[in-house]
Coordinates of N, CA and C in Angstrom, one line a residue:
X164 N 0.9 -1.2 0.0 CA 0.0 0.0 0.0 C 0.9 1.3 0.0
X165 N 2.0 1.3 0.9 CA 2.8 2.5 0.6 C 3.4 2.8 -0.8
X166 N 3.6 1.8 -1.2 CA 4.4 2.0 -2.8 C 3.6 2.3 -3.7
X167 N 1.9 2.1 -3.5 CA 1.1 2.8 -4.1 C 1.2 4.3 -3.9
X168 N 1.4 4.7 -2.7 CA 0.7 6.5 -2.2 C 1.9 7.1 -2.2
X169 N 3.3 6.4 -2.6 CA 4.6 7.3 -2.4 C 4.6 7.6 -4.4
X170 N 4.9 6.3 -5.5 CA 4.6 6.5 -6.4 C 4.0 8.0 -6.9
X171 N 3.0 8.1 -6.5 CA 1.9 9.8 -7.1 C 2.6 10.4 -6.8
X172 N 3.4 10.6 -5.7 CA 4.2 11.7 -5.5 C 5.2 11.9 -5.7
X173 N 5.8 11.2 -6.2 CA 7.0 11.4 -7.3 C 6.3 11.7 -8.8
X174 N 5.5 11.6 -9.2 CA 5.1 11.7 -10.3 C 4.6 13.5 -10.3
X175 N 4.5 13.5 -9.2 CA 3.7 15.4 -8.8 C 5.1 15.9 -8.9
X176 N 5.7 15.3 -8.1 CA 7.1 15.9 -8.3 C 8.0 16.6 -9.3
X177 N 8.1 15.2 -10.4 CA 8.1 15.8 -11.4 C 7.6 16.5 -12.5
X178 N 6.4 16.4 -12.0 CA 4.9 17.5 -13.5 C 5.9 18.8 -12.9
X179 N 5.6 19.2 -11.4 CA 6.0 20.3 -10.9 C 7.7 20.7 -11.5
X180 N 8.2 20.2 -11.8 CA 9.7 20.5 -11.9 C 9.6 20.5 -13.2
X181 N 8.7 20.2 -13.9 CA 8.6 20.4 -15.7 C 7.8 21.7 -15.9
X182 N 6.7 21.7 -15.1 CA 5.7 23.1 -15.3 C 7.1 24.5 -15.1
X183 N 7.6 24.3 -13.6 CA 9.1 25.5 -13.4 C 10.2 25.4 -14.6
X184 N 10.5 24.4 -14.9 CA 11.5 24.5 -15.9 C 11.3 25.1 -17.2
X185 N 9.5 25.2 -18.0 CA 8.9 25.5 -19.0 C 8.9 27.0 -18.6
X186 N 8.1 27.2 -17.4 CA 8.7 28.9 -16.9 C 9.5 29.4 -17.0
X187 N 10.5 29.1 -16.8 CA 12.2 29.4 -16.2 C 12.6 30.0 -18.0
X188 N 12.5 28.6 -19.1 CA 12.6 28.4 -20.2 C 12.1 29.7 -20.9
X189 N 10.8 29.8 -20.9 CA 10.1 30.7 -21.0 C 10.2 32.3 -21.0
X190 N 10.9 32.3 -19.5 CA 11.4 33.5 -19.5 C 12.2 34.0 -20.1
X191 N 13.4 32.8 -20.3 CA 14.2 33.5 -20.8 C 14.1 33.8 -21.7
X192 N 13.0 33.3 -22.9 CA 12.9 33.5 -23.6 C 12.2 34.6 -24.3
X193 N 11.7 35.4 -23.4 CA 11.2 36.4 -23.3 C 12.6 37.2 -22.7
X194 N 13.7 37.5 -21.8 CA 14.3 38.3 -21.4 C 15.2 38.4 -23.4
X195 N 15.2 37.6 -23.6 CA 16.2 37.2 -25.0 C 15.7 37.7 -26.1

């Protein structure tokens, strides 16, 4: 059961660290 409820959250983990990096990306591409 834990390896079910830890799994999602690694997966949140990384949506989150793709959604900042597309920002980040973003910006710069706007500062550029």
């Amino acid at each position: 059961m834990q390896e079910s409820i830890s799994k999602p959250k690694i997966n949140r983990k990384i949506w989150t660290n793709r959604q900042r990096y597309i920002e980040w990306t973003l910006k710069k591409m706007i500062i550029l």
